[in-house]
Coordinates of C-alpha atoms in Angstrom, one line a residue:
M1 CA 0.1 -0.1 0.1
R2 CA 2.0 3.2 -1.2
F3 CA 0.1 6.9 -0.6
I4 CA 1.0 10.1 -0.3
H5 CA 0.0 12.1 3.0
T6 CA 0.0 15.8 2.7
A7 CA -1.9 18.5 5.0
D8 CA -2.5 22.2 5.0
W9 CA -3.0 23.7 1.4
Q10 CA -5.0 26.3 2.3
I11 CA -5.9 27.6 -0.9
G12 CA -6.9 31.2 -1.2
K13 CA -4.4 32.3 1.8
P14 CA -3.9 35.8 1.5
F15 CA -0.3 37.4 1.3
K16 CA -1.2 41.2 1.6
Q17 CA 2.5 42.2 3.0
F18 CA 4.0 40.9 -0.6
G19 CA 1.8 43.8 -2.1
D20 CA 1.8 43.2 -6.4
R21 CA 3.5 39.9 -5.5
E22 CA 0.4 38.3 -3.3
S23 CA -0.6 37.0 -6.6
V24 CA 2.5 34.8 -7.4
L25 CA 2.4 33.1 -3.8
R26 CA -1.2 32.5 -4.0
Q27 CA -0.3 30.3 -7.0
A28 CA 2.3 28.8 -5.8
R29 CA 0.0 26.9 -4.0
L30 CA -2.3 25.5 -6.9
V31 CA 1.5 24.8 -8.4
A32 CA 1.7 22.5 -5.3
I33 CA -1.1 20.4 -5.9
E34 CA 0.4 19.7 -9.4
N35 CA 3.6 18.7 -8.2
I36 CA 2.0 16.3 -5.6
G37 CA 0.3 14.9 -8.2
R38 CA 3.4 14.0 -10.2
L39 CA 5.0 12.7 -7.2
A40 CA 2.2 10.5 -7.2
A41 CA 2.3 9.5 -10.7
K42 CA 6.1 9.1 -10.4
E43 CA 6.0 7.2 -6.9
G44 CA 3.0 4.6 -8.0
A45 CA 1.0 6.1 -5.5
A46 CA -3.0 5.5 -6.5
H47 CA -3.8 7.9 -3.6
V48 CA -3.4 11.2 -2.5
L49 CA -4.3 11.8 1.3
V50 CA -5.0 15.6 2.8
A51 CA -5.1 15.4 6.6
G52 CA -7.2 18.9 6.4
D53 CA -7.4 22.4 5.5
V54 CA -7.6 22.1 2.0
Y55 CA -8.8 25.8 1.8
D56 CA -7.5 29.1 4.0
T57 CA -11.3 30.2 4.5
E58 CA -14.7 28.8 5.2
A59 CA -16.3 31.3 2.5
P60 CA -13.9 31.0 -0.5
T61 CA -14.8 32.7 -3.9
P62 CA -16.7 30.6 -6.6
R63 CA -13.2 30.7 -8.3
T64 CA -11.0 30.0 -5.4
L65 CA -13.5 27.0 -4.5
L66 CA -12.8 25.4 -7.8
E67 CA -9.3 26.0 -8.3
P68 CA -7.9 23.1 -6.4
L69 CA -10.2 20.7 -7.8
E70 CA -9.8 21.4 -11.5
R71 CA -5.6 20.6 -10.3
M72 CA -6.8 17.5 -9.1
R73 CA -8.9 16.4 -12.1
R74 CA -6.1 16.6 -14.4
F75 CA -4.5 13.4 -12.4
S76 CA -7.3 10.9 -13.2
D77 CA -5.4 8.4 -12.2
V78 CA -4.5 9.4 -9.0
Q79 CA -7.7 9.1 -6.0
W80 CA -7.9 12.4 -4.0
H81 CA -9.2 12.5 -0.1
M82 CA -10.0 15.3 1.3
L83 CA -10.7 16.2 5.1
P84 CA -12.1 19.2 6.8
G85 CA -9.8 21.3 9.1
N86 CA -10.3 23.9 11.3
H87 CA -9.7 26.6 8.5
D88 CA -12.4 24.6 6.5
P89 CA -14.8 22.5 9.0
H90 CA -17.8 21.2 7.5
R91 CA -21.0 23.2 8.3
P92 CA -24.2 23.1 7.2
K93 CA -24.4 24.9 3.7
G94 CA -20.7 25.5 4.5
V95 CA -17.4 25.2 2.2
W96 CA -17.9 21.5 1.6
D97 CA -21.2 21.1 0.6
R98 CA -20.8 24.0 -1.9
V99 CA -17.8 21.4 -3.1
L100 CA -20.4 18.6 -3.6
E101 CA -23.1 21.1 -5.2
S102 CA -20.2 22.5 -8.1
G103 CA -20.4 18.5 -8.9
P104 CA -16.6 17.6 -8.0
P105 CA -14.5 15.2 -10.4
A106 CA -14.6 11.4 -10.0
N107 CA -11.1 11.2 -8.5
V108 CA -12.0 13.7 -5.8
H109 CA -13.5 11.9 -2.0
L110 CA -15.0 13.9 0.4
H111 CA -14.5 12.5 3.7
L112 CA -17.4 14.3 6.1
K113 CA -18.1 11.5 8.5
P114 CA -16.1 9.8 10.9
E115 CA -16.8 6.4 9.5
P116 CA -14.5 3.6 7.9
V117 CA -14.3 4.1 4.2
E118 CA -12.5 2.0 1.6
F119 CA -8.7 3.2 0.9
G120 CA -7.4 1.0 -2.0
S121 CA -7.2 -2.4 -2.1
G122 CA -6.8 -4.3 1.4
A123 CA -6.9 -1.0 3.3
M124 CA -9.8 1.5 5.2
L125 CA -9.6 5.1 5.9
L126 CA -10.5 5.8 9.5
P127 CA -11.3 9.9 9.0
A128 CA -12.0 12.5 12.0
P129 CA -13.2 15.5 10.0
L130 CA -13.7 18.7 12.2
T131 CA -17.5 20.5 12.1
R132 CA -16.0 23.5 13.9
K133 CA -12.4 25.6 14.4
T134 CA -12.1 24.4 17.8
E135 CA -13.0 20.9 19.8
G136 CA -12.2 20.0 23.3
A137 CA -12.6 16.2 22.7
D138 CA -10.5 14.1 20.9
L139 CA -12.2 13.0 17.5
T140 CA -9.9 10.3 16.8
E141 CA -11.5 8.4 19.7
W142 CA -14.1 6.7 17.7
M143 CA -11.3 4.8 15.7
D144 CA -10.6 2.4 18.4
R145 CA -14.4 0.7 17.9
A146 CA -14.3 1.4 14.3
E147 CA -14.7 -2.4 12.5
T148 CA -13.0 -3.0 9.6
P149 CA -12.3 -6.4 7.4
P150 CA -9.9 -8.7 8.9
G151 CA -6.3 -8.4 7.7
A152 CA -7.1 -4.9 6.6
I153 CA -4.6 -2.2 6.8
R154 CA -6.0 0.7 9.2
I155 CA -5.1 4.3 8.4
G156 CA -6.2 6.9 10.7
V157 CA -6.5 11.0 9.0
A158 CA -7.0 13.6 11.4
H159 CA -6.4 17.5 12.0
G160 CA -5.3 19.1 15.3
S161 CA -2.6 18.9 17.8
V162 CA -0.9 15.9 19.5
V163 CA -1.0 16.5 23.2
G164 CA 1.9 16.4 25.4
F165 CA 4.0 17.7 22.1
G166 CA 3.8 21.4 22.7
S167 CA 2.2 23.5 20.3
G168 CA 3.2 23.4 16.7
G169 CA 0.0 24.3 15.1
E170 CA -3.1 26.7 15.1
A171 CA -5.7 24.0 16.0
T172 CA -6.5 23.3 19.4
N173 CA -8.5 20.1 18.5
P174 CA -6.6 17.7 20.9
I175 CA -5.2 14.2 19.5
D176 CA -3.7 11.6 21.8
P177 CA -0.3 10.2 20.5
R178 CA -1.2 6.9 21.5
R179 CA -3.7 6.7 18.8
P180 CA -2.2 4.2 16.4
A181 CA -1.7 1.7 19.3
L182 CA -5.4 2.1 20.6
A183 CA -7.0 2.0 17.4
R184 CA -4.8 -0.8 15.9
L185 CA -3.9 1.8 13.3
E186 CA -0.6 1.0 11.0
Y187 CA -0.4 5.2 10.2
L188 CA -2.0 8.0 11.3
A189 CA -1.8 11.0 8.9
L190 CA -2.0 14.5 10.9
G191 CA -2.3 18.2 9.6
D192 CA -2.5 21.4 11.0
W193 CA 1.1 21.7 12.1
H194 CA 3.2 23.6 9.0
R195 CA 6.0 21.5 9.5
T196 CA 7.3 18.0 8.8
I197 CA 7.8 16.1 11.8
Q198 CA 7.1 12.4 13.0
I199 CA 5.3 11.9 16.2
G200 CA 6.0 8.1 16.5
P201 CA 6.6 5.4 14.5
S202 CA 2.9 5.3 13.0
V203 CA 2.4 8.9 13.7
W204 CA 3.2 11.9 11.3
Y205 CA 2.6 15.3 10.4
S206 CA 3.0 16.1 6.5
G207 CA 3.7 19.8 7.0
T208 CA 2.5 22.3 4.2
P209 CA 3.4 21.6 0.7
E210 CA 3.9 25.4 0.3
P211 CA 5.5 27.5 3.4
D212 CA 3.4 30.5 4.5
R213 CA 5.6 32.0 7.1
A214 CA 8.9 33.1 8.6
G215 CA 10.4 30.8 11.4
G216 CA 8.2 27.7 10.1
Q217 CA 9.0 25.1 7.5
E218 CA 11.6 26.1 5.4
A219 CA 10.6 24.4 1.9
G220 CA 7.1 22.7 1.0
Q221 CA 7.6 19.0 1.6
A222 CA 5.0 15.9 1.0
L223 CA 5.4 12.3 2.4
V224 CA 5.1 9.3 0.3
V225 CA 4.3 6.6 2.8
E226 CA 4.6 2.8 2.0
I227 CA 2.7 0.1 4.0
P228 CA 3.9 -3.8 2.9
G229 CA 1.0 -5.2 4.7
P230 CA -1.3 -5.3 8.1
G231 CA 0.9 -4.8 11.3
A232 CA 4.1 -3.9 9.2
P233 CA 5.7 -0.2 10.1
A234 CA 5.3 2.4 7.7
N235 CA 8.3 3.3 5.5
V236 CA 7.9 7.3 5.2
T237 CA 10.3 9.8 3.0
S238 CA 9.8 13.2 2.3
H239 CA 9.6 15.0 -1.1
K240 CA 10.0 18.7 -1.5
V241 CA 7.0 19.9 -3.7
G242 CA 7.1 23.5 -3.0
S243 CA 8.2 26.4 -5.0
Y244 CA 9.4 29.2 -2.7
R245 CA 11.9 28.6 0.4
W246 CA 11.4 30.6 3.6
L247 CA 14.3 31.6 5.3
T248 CA 15.2 32.9 8.4
I249 CA 19.2 34.2 8.7
E250 CA 20.6 35.6 12.3
D251 CA 23.9 37.7 12.4
Q252 CA 25.9 39.4 14.7
L253 CA 28.0 42.2 13.0
S254 CA 30.7 44.5 14.9
D255 CA 32.2 45.6 12.2
A256 CA 32.3 47.4 8.6
G257 CA 34.4 44.2 6.8
E258 CA 32.0 41.7 8.1
L259 CA 29.5 43.1 5.8
E260 CA 31.3 41.9 2.7
D261 CA 31.4 38.1 4.3
L262 CA 27.5 38.5 5.0
E263 CA 26.8 39.4 1.4
T264 CA 29.3 36.5 0.0
R265 CA 27.2 33.8 2.3
L266 CA 23.7 35.5 1.4
R267 CA 24.3 35.4 -2.7
G268 CA 26.1 32.0 -2.3
L269 CA 22.3 31.0 -1.2
P270 CA 21.0 28.5 -3.6
D271 CA 17.5 29.4 -5.6
L272 CA 17.8 33.1 -4.7
S273 CA 15.1 34.3 -7.2
S274 CA 12.4 31.9 -4.8
T275 CA 13.7 32.4 -1.3
I276 CA 11.9 34.6 1.0
L277 CA 14.5 35.5 3.0
R278 CA 14.1 36.8 6.9
L279 CA 17.2 38.8 8.1
W280 CA 18.1 39.2 11.7
L281 CA 21.1 41.7 12.7
K282 CA 22.2 42.2 15.8
G283 CA 25.5 44.2 17.2
T284 CA 26.7 47.5 16.1
L285 CA 28.2 49.7 13.5
Q286 CA 29.6 53.1 12.7
L287 CA 27.6 55.6 10.4
S288 CA 29.7 54.3 7.6
G289 CA 29.2 51.0 7.8
R290 CA 25.3 51.0 8.5
A291 CA 25.0 53.0 5.1
E292 CA 27.3 50.7 3.5
L293 CA 24.8 47.1 4.9
D294 CA 21.7 49.6 3.7
R295 CA 23.7 49.7 -0.1
R296 CA 24.7 45.9 -0.1
L297 CA 20.9 45.1 0.9
L298 CA 19.5 46.8 -1.8
G299 CA 21.3 44.2 -3.9
I300 CA 20.4 41.2 -2.2
G301 CA 16.8 42.5 -1.7
A302 CA 17.0 42.7 -5.8
A303 CA 18.2 39.0 -5.9
V304 CA 15.7 37.4 -4.2
F305 CA 12.0 36.9 -3.8
H306 CA 11.3 39.0 -1.0
L307 CA 13.9 40.5 1.8
D308 CA 12.5 41.2 5.3
V309 CA 15.2 42.8 7.3
D310 CA 14.8 42.9 11.5
D311 CA 17.4 45.4 12.6
T312 CA 16.0 46.3 16.0
G313 CA 18.8 44.4 17.3
L314 CA 21.5 46.7 15.6
A315 CA 22.7 49.6 16.9
I316 CA 24.4 52.3 15.8
R317 CA 27.5 53.9 16.8
P318 CA 28.9 57.0 15.3
S319 CA 32.5 57.6 14.9
A320 CA 34.6 61.3 15.5
A321 CA 35.5 60.3 11.7
D322 CA 31.8 59.4 10.6
L323 CA 30.7 62.9 12.5
E324 CA 33.4 65.2 10.3
L325 CA 32.6 63.9 7.2
I326 CA 29.2 65.2 8.1
D327 CA 30.5 68.4 8.9
F328 CA 33.4 69.3 10.5
G329 CA 32.0 72.1 12.9
G330 CA 28.8 73.6 11.4
V331 CA 25.2 73.2 11.5
L332 CA 25.0 69.8 10.4
R333 CA 27.4 68.5 12.4
H334 CA 25.3 70.4 15.5
A335 CA 22.3 68.4 14.3
A336 CA 24.4 65.4 14.0
D337 CA 25.9 65.7 17.6
R338 CA 22.5 66.1 18.9
L339 CA 21.2 63.4 17.2
K340 CA 24.1 61.1 18.4
A341 CA 23.0 62.0 22.2
V342 CA 19.5 61.0 21.6
A343 CA 20.7 57.6 20.4
E344 CA 23.2 57.0 23.1
D345 CA 20.9 58.1 25.6
A346 CA 19.9 55.4 28.1
A347 CA 16.8 57.3 29.0
V348 CA 15.4 57.6 25.6
G349 CA 12.5 54.6 24.3
P350 CA 13.5 52.4 21.7
V351 CA 11.1 53.8 19.0
E352 CA 12.8 57.3 19.4
K353 CA 16.3 55.7 19.8
R354 CA 15.7 53.8 16.9
R355 CA 14.6 57.4 14.7
A356 CA 17.6 59.1 15.9
E357 CA 19.9 56.4 14.6
D358 CA 18.1 56.4 11.3
A359 CA 18.1 60.0 10.9
L360 CA 21.9 60.1 11.7
V361 CA 22.8 57.6 8.8
Q362 CA 20.3 59.7 6.3
L363 CA 22.1 62.7 7.3
F364 CA 25.5 60.7 6.8
V365 CA 24.3 59.5 3.3
M366 CA 23.0 62.9 2.5
A367 CA 26.6 64.8 3.6
V368 CA 28.8 62.0 1.7
G369 CA 27.1 62.2 -1.2
T370 CA 26.9 65.6 -1.4
G371 CA 30.5 66.0 -0.6
A372 CA 29.6 68.1 2.7

């Protein structure tokens, strides 16, 4: 028995912070479905199991509702299995009733009730669909009592947070990590945590096929799961299916001489044009170093898909040489001295301090650029 385990497509998710590039990232989530279909064909997996959050909202637009269905329709040799999650729970007249009314492709199966259904030859699927965003009870508990044909491979699918393993996702719906043993499952496919992680021998989160946040999964993944037979351990391999890479890098700076090394390392990253880079900078720089940093980051920002710089931990310490370049003793120098005093005053709040530092840098750039 071989199938693909994926989750958290969240089709229609907004990316307003990316401005006119928002549509590119929304489209990438649809491309990921096609990549999953190709992976299934390549690996000989007849079934794709989506463990919740197919849609980002309960009320997608008509076009957004149909877009994933049309992508799955193209892979007619693959059977796609959908489970409602906390973003798209199954409510009366909700998103899944709308999908049914649209006439979904014959190879797309909606699992809207907690009941055993056939999942390929010799296997049974035990779904735990959500009917609301938050459930206080463990909806996988019914699997313990579920009757399936003798010798059938039992596969559970649910969406929520495994208790006792911290908070890796958004949903508060609890799932007992002992469920495979209690319900005699060969595999428990989970969604909600946006990172690929193995909880136990038979319990996996697939992660999202297209990442959507800094600090989460770096690249989109889907899992190929192979179960040789009843009672046999699952063999699970992770495969990249996403288009964009979300990367977070922290760096400590103390001298302008380190800037060339930082730029070299950043330019040496693979797939720059499809990288969404969050750069955390800490340390101290002189005015000339900060101006040089901004120049170099301008180039890096043009090389990557998106650059987000957090420099709240980077302090500016003007040197005497910096101030003399602004103005040896005139009005600009007087303004620079006052800004320097504000930036170094321990009683000044962080917002005012940052404004003073930024103003110093701008003053430096203007002065050096005009030859002042």
